[in-house]
XYZ file of C-alpha atoms in Angstrom:
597
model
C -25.489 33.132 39.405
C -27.271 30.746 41.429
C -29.379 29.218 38.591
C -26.332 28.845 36.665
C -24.117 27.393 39.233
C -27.182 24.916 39.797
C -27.337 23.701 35.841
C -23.942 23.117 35.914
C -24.418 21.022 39.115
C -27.174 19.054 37.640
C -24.515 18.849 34.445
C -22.091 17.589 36.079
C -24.162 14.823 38.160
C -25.897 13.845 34.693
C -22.504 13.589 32.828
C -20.563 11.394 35.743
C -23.663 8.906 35.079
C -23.115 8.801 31.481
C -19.782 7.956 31.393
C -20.345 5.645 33.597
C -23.432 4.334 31.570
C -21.377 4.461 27.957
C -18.220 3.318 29.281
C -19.645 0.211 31.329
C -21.537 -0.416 28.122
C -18.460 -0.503 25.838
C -16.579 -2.558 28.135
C -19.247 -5.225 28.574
C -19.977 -5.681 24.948
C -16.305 -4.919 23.281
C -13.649 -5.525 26.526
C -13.829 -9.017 28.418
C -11.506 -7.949 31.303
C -12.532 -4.516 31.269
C -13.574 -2.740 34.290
C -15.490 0.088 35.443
C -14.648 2.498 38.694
C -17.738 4.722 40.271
C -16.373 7.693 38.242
C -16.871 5.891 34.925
C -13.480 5.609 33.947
C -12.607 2.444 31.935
C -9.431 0.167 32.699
C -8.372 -2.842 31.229
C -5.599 -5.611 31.802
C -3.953 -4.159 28.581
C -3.864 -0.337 29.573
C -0.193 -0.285 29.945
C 0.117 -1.335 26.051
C -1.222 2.285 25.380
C 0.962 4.247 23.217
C 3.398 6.197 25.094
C 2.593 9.042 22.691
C 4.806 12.310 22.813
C 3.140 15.346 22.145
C 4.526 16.106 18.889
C 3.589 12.956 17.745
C -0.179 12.828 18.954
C -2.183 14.094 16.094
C -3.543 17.070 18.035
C 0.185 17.769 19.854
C -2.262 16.784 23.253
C -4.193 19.750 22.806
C -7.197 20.942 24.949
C -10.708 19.287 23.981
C -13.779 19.247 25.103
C -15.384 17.591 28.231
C -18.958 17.427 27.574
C -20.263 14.228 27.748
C -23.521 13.067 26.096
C -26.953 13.640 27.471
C -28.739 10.524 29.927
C -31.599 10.756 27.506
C -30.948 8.337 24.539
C -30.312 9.865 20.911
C -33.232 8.860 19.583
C -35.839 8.915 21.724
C -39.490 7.112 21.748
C -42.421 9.629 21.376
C -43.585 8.482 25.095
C -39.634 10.564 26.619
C -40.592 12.909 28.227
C -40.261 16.532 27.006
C -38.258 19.153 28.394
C -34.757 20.524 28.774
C -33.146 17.130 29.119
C -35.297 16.243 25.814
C -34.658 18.969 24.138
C -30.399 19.018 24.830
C -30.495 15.343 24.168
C -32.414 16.017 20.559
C -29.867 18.419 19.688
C -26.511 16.713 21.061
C -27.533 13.879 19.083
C -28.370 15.920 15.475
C -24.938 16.196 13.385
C -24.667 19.045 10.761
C -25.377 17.665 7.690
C -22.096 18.581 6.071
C -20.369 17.222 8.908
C -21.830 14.192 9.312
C -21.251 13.672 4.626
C -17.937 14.327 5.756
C -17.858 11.305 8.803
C -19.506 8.854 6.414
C -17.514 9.448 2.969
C -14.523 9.321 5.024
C -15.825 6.016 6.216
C -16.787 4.801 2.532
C -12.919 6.121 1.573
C -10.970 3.913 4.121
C -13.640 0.866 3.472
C -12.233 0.855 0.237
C -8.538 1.554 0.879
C -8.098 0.058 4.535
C -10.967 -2.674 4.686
C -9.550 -4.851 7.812
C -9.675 -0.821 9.744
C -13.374 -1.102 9.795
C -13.595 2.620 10.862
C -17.141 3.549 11.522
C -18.246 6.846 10.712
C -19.278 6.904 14.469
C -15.930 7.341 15.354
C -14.910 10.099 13.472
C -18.225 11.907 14.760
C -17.039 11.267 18.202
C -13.490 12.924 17.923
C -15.195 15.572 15.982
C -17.227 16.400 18.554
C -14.444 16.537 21.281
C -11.882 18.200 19.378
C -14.352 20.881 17.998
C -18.017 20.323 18.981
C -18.516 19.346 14.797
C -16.663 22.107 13.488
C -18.268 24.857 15.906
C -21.954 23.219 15.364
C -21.218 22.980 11.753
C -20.039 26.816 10.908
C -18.857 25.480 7.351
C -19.155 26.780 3.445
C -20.640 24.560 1.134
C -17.361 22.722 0.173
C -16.675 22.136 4.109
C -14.323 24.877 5.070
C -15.086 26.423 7.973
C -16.018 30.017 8.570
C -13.014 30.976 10.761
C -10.700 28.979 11.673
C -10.652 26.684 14.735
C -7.074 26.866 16.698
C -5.931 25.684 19.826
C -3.970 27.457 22.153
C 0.059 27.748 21.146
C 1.582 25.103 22.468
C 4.623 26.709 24.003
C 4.834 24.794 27.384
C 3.412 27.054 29.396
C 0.366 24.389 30.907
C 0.850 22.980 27.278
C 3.121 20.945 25.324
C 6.178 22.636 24.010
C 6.122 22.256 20.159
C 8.110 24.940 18.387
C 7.204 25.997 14.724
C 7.206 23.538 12.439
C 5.018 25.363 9.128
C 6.720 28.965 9.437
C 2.952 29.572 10.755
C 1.465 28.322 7.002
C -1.633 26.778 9.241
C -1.775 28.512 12.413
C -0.733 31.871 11.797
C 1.957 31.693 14.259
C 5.628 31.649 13.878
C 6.520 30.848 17.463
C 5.070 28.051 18.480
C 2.526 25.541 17.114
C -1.052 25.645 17.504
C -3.925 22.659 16.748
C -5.287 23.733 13.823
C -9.252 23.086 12.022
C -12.340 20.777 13.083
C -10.119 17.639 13.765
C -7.508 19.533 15.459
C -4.405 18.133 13.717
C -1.095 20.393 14.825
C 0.715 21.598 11.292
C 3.628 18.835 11.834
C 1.351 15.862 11.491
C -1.125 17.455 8.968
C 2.135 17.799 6.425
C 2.174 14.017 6.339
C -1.556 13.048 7.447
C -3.223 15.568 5.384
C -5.618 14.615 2.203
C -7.792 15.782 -0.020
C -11.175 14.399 0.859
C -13.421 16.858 -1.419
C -11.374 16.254 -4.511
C -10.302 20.265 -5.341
C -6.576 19.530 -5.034
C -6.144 20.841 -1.833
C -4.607 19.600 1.922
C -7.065 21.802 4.056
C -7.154 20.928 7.835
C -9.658 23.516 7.828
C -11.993 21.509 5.851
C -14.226 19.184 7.243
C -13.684 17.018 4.077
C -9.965 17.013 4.132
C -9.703 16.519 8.180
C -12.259 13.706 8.368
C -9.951 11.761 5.681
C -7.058 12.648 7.506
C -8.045 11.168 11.036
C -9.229 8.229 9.330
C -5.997 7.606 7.445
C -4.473 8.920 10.769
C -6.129 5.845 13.266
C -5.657 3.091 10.502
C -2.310 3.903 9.694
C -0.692 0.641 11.967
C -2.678 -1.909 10.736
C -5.105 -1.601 14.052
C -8.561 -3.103 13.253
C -10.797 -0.875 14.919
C -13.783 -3.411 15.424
C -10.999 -5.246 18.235
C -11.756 -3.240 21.940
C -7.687 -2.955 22.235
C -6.633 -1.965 18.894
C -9.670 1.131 18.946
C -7.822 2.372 22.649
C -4.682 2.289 21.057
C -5.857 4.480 18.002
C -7.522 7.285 20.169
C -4.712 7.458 22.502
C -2.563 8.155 19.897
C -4.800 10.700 18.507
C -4.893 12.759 22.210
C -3.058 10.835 24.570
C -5.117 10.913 27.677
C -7.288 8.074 29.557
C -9.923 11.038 30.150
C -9.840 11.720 26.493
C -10.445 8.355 25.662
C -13.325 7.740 28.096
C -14.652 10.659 26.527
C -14.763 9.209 22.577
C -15.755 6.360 23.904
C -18.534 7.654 25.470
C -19.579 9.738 22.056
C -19.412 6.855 20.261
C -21.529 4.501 22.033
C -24.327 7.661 22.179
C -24.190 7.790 18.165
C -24.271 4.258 17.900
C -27.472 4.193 19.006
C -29.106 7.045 16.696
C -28.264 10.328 15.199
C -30.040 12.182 12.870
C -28.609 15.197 10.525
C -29.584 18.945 11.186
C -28.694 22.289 9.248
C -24.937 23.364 8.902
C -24.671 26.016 11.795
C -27.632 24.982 14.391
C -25.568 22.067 16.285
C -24.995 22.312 19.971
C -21.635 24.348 20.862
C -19.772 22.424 24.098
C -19.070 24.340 26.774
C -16.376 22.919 29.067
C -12.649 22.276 27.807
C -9.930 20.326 29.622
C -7.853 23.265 30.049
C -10.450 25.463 31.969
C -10.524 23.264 35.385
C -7.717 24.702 37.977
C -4.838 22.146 38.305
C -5.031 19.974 35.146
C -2.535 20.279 32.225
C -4.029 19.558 28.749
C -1.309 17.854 27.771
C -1.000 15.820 30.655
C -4.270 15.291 32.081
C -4.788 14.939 35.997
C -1.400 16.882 36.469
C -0.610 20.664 38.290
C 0.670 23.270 35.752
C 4.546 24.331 36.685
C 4.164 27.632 38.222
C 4.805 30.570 36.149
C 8.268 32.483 36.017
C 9.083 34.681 39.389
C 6.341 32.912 41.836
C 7.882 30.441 44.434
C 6.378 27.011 44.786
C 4.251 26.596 48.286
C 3.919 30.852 48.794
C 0.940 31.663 50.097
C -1.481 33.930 48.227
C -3.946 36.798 49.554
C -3.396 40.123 50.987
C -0.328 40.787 53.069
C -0.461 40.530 57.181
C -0.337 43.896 58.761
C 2.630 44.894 60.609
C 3.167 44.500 64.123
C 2.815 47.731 66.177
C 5.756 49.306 67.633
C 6.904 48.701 71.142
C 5.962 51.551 73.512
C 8.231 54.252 73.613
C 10.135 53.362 70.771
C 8.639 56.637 68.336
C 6.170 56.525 65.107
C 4.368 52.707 64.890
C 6.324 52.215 61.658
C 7.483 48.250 60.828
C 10.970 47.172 61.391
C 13.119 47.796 58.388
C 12.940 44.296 56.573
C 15.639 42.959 54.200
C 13.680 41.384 51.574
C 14.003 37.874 51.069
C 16.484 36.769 48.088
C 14.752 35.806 45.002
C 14.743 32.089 44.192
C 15.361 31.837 40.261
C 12.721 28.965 38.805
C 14.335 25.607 38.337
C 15.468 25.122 34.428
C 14.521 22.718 32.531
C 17.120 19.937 32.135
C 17.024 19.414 28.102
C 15.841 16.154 26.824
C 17.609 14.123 24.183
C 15.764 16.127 21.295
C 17.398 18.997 22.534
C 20.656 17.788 22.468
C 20.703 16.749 19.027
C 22.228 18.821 16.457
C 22.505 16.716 13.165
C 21.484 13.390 11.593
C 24.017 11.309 9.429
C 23.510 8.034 7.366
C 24.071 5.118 9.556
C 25.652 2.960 6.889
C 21.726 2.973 4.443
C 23.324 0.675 1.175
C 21.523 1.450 -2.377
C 18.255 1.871 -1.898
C 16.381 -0.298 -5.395
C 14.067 -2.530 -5.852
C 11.480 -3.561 -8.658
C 8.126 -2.332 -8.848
C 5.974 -4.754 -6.154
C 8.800 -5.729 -4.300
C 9.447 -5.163 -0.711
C 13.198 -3.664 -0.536
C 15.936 -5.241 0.967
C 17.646 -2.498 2.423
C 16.403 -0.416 5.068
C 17.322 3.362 5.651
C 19.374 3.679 9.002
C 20.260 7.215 10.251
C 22.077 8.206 13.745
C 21.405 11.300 16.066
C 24.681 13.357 16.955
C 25.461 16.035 19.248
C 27.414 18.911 17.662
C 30.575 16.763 18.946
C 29.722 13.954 17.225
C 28.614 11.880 20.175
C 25.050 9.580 19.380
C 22.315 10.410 21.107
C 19.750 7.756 22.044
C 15.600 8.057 22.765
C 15.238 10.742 19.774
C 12.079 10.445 17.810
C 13.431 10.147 13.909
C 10.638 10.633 11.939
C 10.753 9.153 8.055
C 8.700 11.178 5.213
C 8.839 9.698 1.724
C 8.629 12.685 -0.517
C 8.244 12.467 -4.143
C 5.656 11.147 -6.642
C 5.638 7.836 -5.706
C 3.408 5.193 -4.748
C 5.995 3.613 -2.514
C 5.192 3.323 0.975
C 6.107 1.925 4.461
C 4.727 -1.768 6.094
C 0.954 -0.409 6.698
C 0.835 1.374 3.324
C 1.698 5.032 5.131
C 4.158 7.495 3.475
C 5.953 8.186 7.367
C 7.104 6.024 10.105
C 8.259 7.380 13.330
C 11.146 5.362 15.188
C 12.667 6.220 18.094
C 16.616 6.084 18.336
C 18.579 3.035 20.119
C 21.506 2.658 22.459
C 23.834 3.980 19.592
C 21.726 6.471 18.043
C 20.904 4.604 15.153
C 17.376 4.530 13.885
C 16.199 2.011 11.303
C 13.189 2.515 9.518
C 11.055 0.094 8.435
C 10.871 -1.805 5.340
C 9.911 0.289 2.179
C 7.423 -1.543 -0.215
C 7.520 -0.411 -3.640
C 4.376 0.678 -5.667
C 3.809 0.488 -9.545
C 5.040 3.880 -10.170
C 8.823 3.653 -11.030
C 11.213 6.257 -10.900
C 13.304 8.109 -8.103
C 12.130 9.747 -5.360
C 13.150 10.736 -1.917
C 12.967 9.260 2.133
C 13.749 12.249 4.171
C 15.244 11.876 7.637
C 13.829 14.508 10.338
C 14.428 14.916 13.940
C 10.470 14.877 15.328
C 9.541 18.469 16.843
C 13.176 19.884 16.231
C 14.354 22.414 13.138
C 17.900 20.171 12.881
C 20.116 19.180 9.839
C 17.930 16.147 8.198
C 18.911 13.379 5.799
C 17.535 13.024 2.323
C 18.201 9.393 0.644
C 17.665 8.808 -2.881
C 15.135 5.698 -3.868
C 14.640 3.977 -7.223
C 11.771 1.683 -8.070
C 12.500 -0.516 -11.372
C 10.137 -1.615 -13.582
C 8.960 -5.380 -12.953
C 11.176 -7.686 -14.956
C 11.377 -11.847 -15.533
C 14.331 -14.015 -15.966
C 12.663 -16.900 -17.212
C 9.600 -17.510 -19.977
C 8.191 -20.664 -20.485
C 4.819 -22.282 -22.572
C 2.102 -23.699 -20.483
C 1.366 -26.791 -22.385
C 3.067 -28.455 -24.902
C 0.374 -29.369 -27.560
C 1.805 -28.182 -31.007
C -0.369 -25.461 -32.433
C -1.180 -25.991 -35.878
C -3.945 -24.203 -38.332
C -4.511 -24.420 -41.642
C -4.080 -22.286 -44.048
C -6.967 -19.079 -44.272
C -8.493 -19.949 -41.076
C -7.508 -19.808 -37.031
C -5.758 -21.606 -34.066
C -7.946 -23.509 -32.163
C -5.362 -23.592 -29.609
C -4.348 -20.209 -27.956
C -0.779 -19.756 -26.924
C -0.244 -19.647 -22.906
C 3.363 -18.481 -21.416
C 4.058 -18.329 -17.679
C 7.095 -15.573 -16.192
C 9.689 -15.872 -13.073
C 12.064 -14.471 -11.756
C 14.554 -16.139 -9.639
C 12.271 -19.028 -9.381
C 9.160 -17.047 -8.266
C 6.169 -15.958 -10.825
C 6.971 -12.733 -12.234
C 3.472 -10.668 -12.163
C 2.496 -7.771 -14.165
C 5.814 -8.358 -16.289
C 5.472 -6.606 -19.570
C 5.681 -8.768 -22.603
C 5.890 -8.437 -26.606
C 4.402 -10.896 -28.861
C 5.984 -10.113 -32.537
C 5.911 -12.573 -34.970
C 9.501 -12.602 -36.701
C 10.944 -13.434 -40.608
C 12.895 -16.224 -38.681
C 15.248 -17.158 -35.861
C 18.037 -14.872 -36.958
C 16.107 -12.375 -38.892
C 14.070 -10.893 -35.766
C 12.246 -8.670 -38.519
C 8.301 -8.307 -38.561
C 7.070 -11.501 -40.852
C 4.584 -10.326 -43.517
C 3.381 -13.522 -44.011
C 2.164 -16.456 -42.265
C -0.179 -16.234 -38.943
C -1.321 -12.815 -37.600
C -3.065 -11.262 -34.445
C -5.986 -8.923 -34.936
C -6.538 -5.485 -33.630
C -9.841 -3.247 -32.369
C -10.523 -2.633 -35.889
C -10.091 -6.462 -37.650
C -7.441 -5.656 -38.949
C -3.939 -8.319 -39.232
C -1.088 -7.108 -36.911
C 1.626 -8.929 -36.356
C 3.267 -7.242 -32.966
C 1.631 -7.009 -29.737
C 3.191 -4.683 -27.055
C 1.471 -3.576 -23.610
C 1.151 -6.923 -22.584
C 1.503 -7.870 -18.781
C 1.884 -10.701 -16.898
C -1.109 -12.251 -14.204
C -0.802 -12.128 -10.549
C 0.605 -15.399 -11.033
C 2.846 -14.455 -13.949
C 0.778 -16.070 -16.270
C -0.123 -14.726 -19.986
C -2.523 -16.059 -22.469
C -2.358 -14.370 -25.816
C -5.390 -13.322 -28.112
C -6.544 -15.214 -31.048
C -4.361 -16.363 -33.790
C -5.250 -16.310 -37.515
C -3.366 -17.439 -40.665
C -3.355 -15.898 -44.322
C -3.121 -18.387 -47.196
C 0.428 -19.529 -46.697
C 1.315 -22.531 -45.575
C 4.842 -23.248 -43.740
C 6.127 -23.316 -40.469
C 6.623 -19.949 -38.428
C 7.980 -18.426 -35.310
C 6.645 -16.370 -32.946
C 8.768 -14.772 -30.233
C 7.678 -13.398 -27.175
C 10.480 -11.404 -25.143
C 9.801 -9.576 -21.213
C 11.343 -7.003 -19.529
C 14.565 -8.027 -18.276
C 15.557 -9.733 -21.133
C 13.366 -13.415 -20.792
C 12.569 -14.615 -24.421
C 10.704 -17.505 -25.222
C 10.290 -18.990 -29.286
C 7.275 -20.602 -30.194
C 6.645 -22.874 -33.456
C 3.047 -22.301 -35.570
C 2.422 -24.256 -38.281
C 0.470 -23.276 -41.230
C -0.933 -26.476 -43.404
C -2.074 -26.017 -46.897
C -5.367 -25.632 -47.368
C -6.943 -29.313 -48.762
C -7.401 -29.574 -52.764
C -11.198 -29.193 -53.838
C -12.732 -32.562 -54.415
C -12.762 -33.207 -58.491
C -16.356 -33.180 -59.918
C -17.322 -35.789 -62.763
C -15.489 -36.138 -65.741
C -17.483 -35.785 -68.899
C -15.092 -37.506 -70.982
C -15.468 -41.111 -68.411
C -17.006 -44.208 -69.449
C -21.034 -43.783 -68.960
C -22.290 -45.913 -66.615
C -22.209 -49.723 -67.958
C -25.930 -49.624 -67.425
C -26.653 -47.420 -70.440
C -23.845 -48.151 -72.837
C -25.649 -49.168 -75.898
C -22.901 -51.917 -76.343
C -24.146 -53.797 -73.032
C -27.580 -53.995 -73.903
C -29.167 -57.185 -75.065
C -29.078 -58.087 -78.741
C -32.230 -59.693 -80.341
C -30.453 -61.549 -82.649
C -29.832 -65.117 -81.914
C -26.021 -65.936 -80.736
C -24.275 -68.001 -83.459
């Protein structure tokens, strides 16, 4: 007991100096302003822009993580460290399971590609993998990334935890009551339904795949826009992951130590963490640095231990048994005023107008819904969250398919602007109250196809061929719509019999398809980025004329344009046997010997 108290003493000391170490390094080279205290906890002038993060909308609900902070010894090490326990721990903190750490990086490749101005580093991801799960239970995965059992927090039913009631009918968790943080990145089932992805490709939302979760904290920490690589906006994002200054010291502390150096190892050998923020007396995961409420039927500031022995009876007065005592009355615990959540019983539309808009375009109405008690009355500082539903492409400002907004004065919520995708169609916005089981709102959204009001030639050169061989000119057309260039606009090129006989010509100048072959109608054109089209290659059979080729868009824009087709020239003449020979050899020009009279 001894030994082990003492490695936990020498733990502890060598973990206060690395947070100290890792933090004071993050905030010298990433935080001007930032400063350290003798306990290694980080604060800047802009910790009170933190996310004021409620539990239910945290990705891990505030769940318990892990304390251990990274060895003194660096990650990777010279050969002249010395060897030893500190070596070896600091060898095998810093090794990542190698399908853990494939996970990290093509997470990290996914969001370069999707969210470039993020700049997530794979580092990160490591670092909350390591706190929320100690990388997946040292890497306990399949081959695909699932892990062996599944990795669950305690339920979160306010008891020293955050109150979140089912939200999955226990889908993820297994538990109908109450929700628990589920899988290696420790999502809680109401954020993985709208922050889960597929990140190994098998059609599947896992968060008990390394794949899948990895994907979905990136997403997850990008999703407002923050660019990671700025000191504030990377605070911001792992507050709201687990919202908790500890918990951020602690990340930050990770991710300096695998900045410097990891290296991968075999699925299953990493190092498991030992201490967890909810095993220290008097701090409450989900509020960090806080004393649990006392449980039901103990009274606050009783004192514990056995009972003082009764007094002994006065002389004379019979056996030495106590007084008879009336027992004290018990004090019921306090209740639990309810919040606004609770109070809420329905959402209605606060007045949303038709929700359209074309393909590309940013819409101009904005989905409004109010809280109500059962009596009608609106109920302000609710949490309304905003899931778009459907197979769509749309999204919300920051390209994520749910926005969270928190209700006014009146009880109105307004969600930020939807911007449309490609995809047209309808498709759904549902309204939700956030951690309540309440009457929601569903509004119906249309995306149109992209249209143009307006077509117009770029140039005004006439275009002119002659007969049997090609324009040298191609034709150029340019679409808008309500002034503006009209991109990706579909467009049809046909050439037509004539101005009122919009019939396919079968004569005259002709486009050419894959094969060589004359065509004469072109669909599955589109528009530029800057509404601009240039047509392919014109050709002309042997007639000669003038001809008309009419382009139309979507919405109705239709522009005529003029070819003309001149004969081919007549084939110079050759000689003509039947001429006069040349003077030179006519027999009748040629010198006569006799004398002239």
């Amino acid at each position: 007991m001894a030994a082990h108290i003492g490695r936990r003493l020498r733990k502890g000391a060598a973990t206060t100096a690395v947070a100290a170490a890792a933090v004071a390094a993050l905030s010298a080279s990433q935080a001007p302003g930032a400063t350290v205290d003798d306990q290694g906890r980080q604060s800047t002038g802009d910790a009170t822009s933190a996310p004021d993060t409620a539990a239910d909308d945290s990705a891990t609900g505030n769940s318990p993580y892990y304390t251990d902070l990274p060895p003194l010894n660096s990650p990777a090490p010279s050969p002249s460290a010395g060897s030893g326990e500190a070596g070896d721990r600091s060898a095998a903190e810093a090794g990542i399971p190698a399908t853990v750490l494939d996970a990290y990086k093509k997470a990290e490749a996914a969001l370069r590609e999707k969210k470039a101005g993020c700049n997530l580093p794979w580092q990160l991801l490591a670092a909350i993998g390591k706190v929320e799960s100690g990388q997946a239970r040292g890497g306990r995965v399949t081959a695909d990334g699932t892990t062996v059992t599944p990795i669950l927090g305690p339920q979160l039913d306010g008891n020293g935890f955050a109150l979140i009631r089912d939200t999955d009918d226990g889908a993820y968790d297994g538990n109908r009551m109450y929700d628990q943080a589920v899988g290696p990145m420790q999502f809680i089932p109401s954020t993985w339904s709208w922050a889960g992805r597929d990140g190994n490709g098998d059609g599947r939302k896992d968060p008990n795949n390394i794949y899948d979760a990895a994907l979905a904290a990136g997403h997850y920490l990008c999703r407002f826009d923050w660019d990671l690589s700025e000191p504030g906006d990377l605070r911001k994002a792992i507050l709201s992951y687990n919202n908790s200054t500890e918990y951020l010291n602690t990340v930050l502390s990770w991710l300096e130590y695998y900045r410097k150096g990891t290296h991968e190892i075999p699925d299953g050998t990493g190092a498991l963490p030992e201490d967890r923020s909810d095993a220290r007396p008097g701090v409450t995961p989900s509020a960090p640095g806080t004393t649990p409420p006392a449980r039901p039927g103990t009274r606050p500031g009783k004192p514990s231990g056995p009972r003082p022995s009764p007094s002994p009876s006065a002389p004379g007065t019979g056996s030495p048994s106590a007084p008879p005592t009336t027992p004290p009355p018990t004090t019921p615990p306090p209740s639990t005023p309810p919040t606004p959540t609770d109070t809420v019983h329905h959402l209605e539309d606060a007045g949303t107008g038709t929700l359209t808009a074309m393909a590309g375009h940013t819409f101009a109405e904005r989905i409004s819904t109010r809280a109500e008690t059962e009596a009608g009355k609106a109920v302000a500082k609710v949490r309304i969250r905003f899931t778009i539903v459907g197979d769509t492409d749309t999204t919300f400002a920051g390209g994520e398919s749910v926005a969270t907004v928190t209700t006014d004065a009146s009880g109105v919520a307004v969600a930020p602007a939807l911007q449309a995708g490609e995809r047209t169609g309808a498709f759904a916005v549902q309204a939700a109250v956030a951690g309540r089981s309440v009457k929601g709102v569903p509004y119906k959204v249309t995306v149109t196809q992209r249209v143009a009001d307006a077509l117009t030639r770029v140039g005004e050169k006439e275009l002119t061929c002659v007969a049997g061989g090609e324009f040298a000119e191609p034709v150029e057309v340019k679409a808008t719509y309500g002034g503006e260039a009209a991109g990706k606009v579909a467009v049809t090129a046909k050439l037509v019999t004539s101005a009122d006989d919009p019939a396919e010509n079968d004569k005259g100048p002709y486009f050419k398809d894959t094969d060589g072959k004359a065509i004469r109608t072109l669909t599955g054109l589109r528009t530029g980025p800057d509404g601009q089209l240039t047509l392919p290659k014109l050709y002309a059979d042997d007639t000669a004329g003038t001809f008309l080729l009419r382009l139309t868009t979507a919405g109705g824009a239709t522009l005529e344009v003029e070819l003309t087709v001149e004969p081919a020239a007549a084939p110079s003449p050759g000689p003509d046997p039947s001429a006069d020979p040349d003077p030179s050899t006519d027999p009748s020009t040629e010198p006569s010997d006799t004398p002239a009279a």
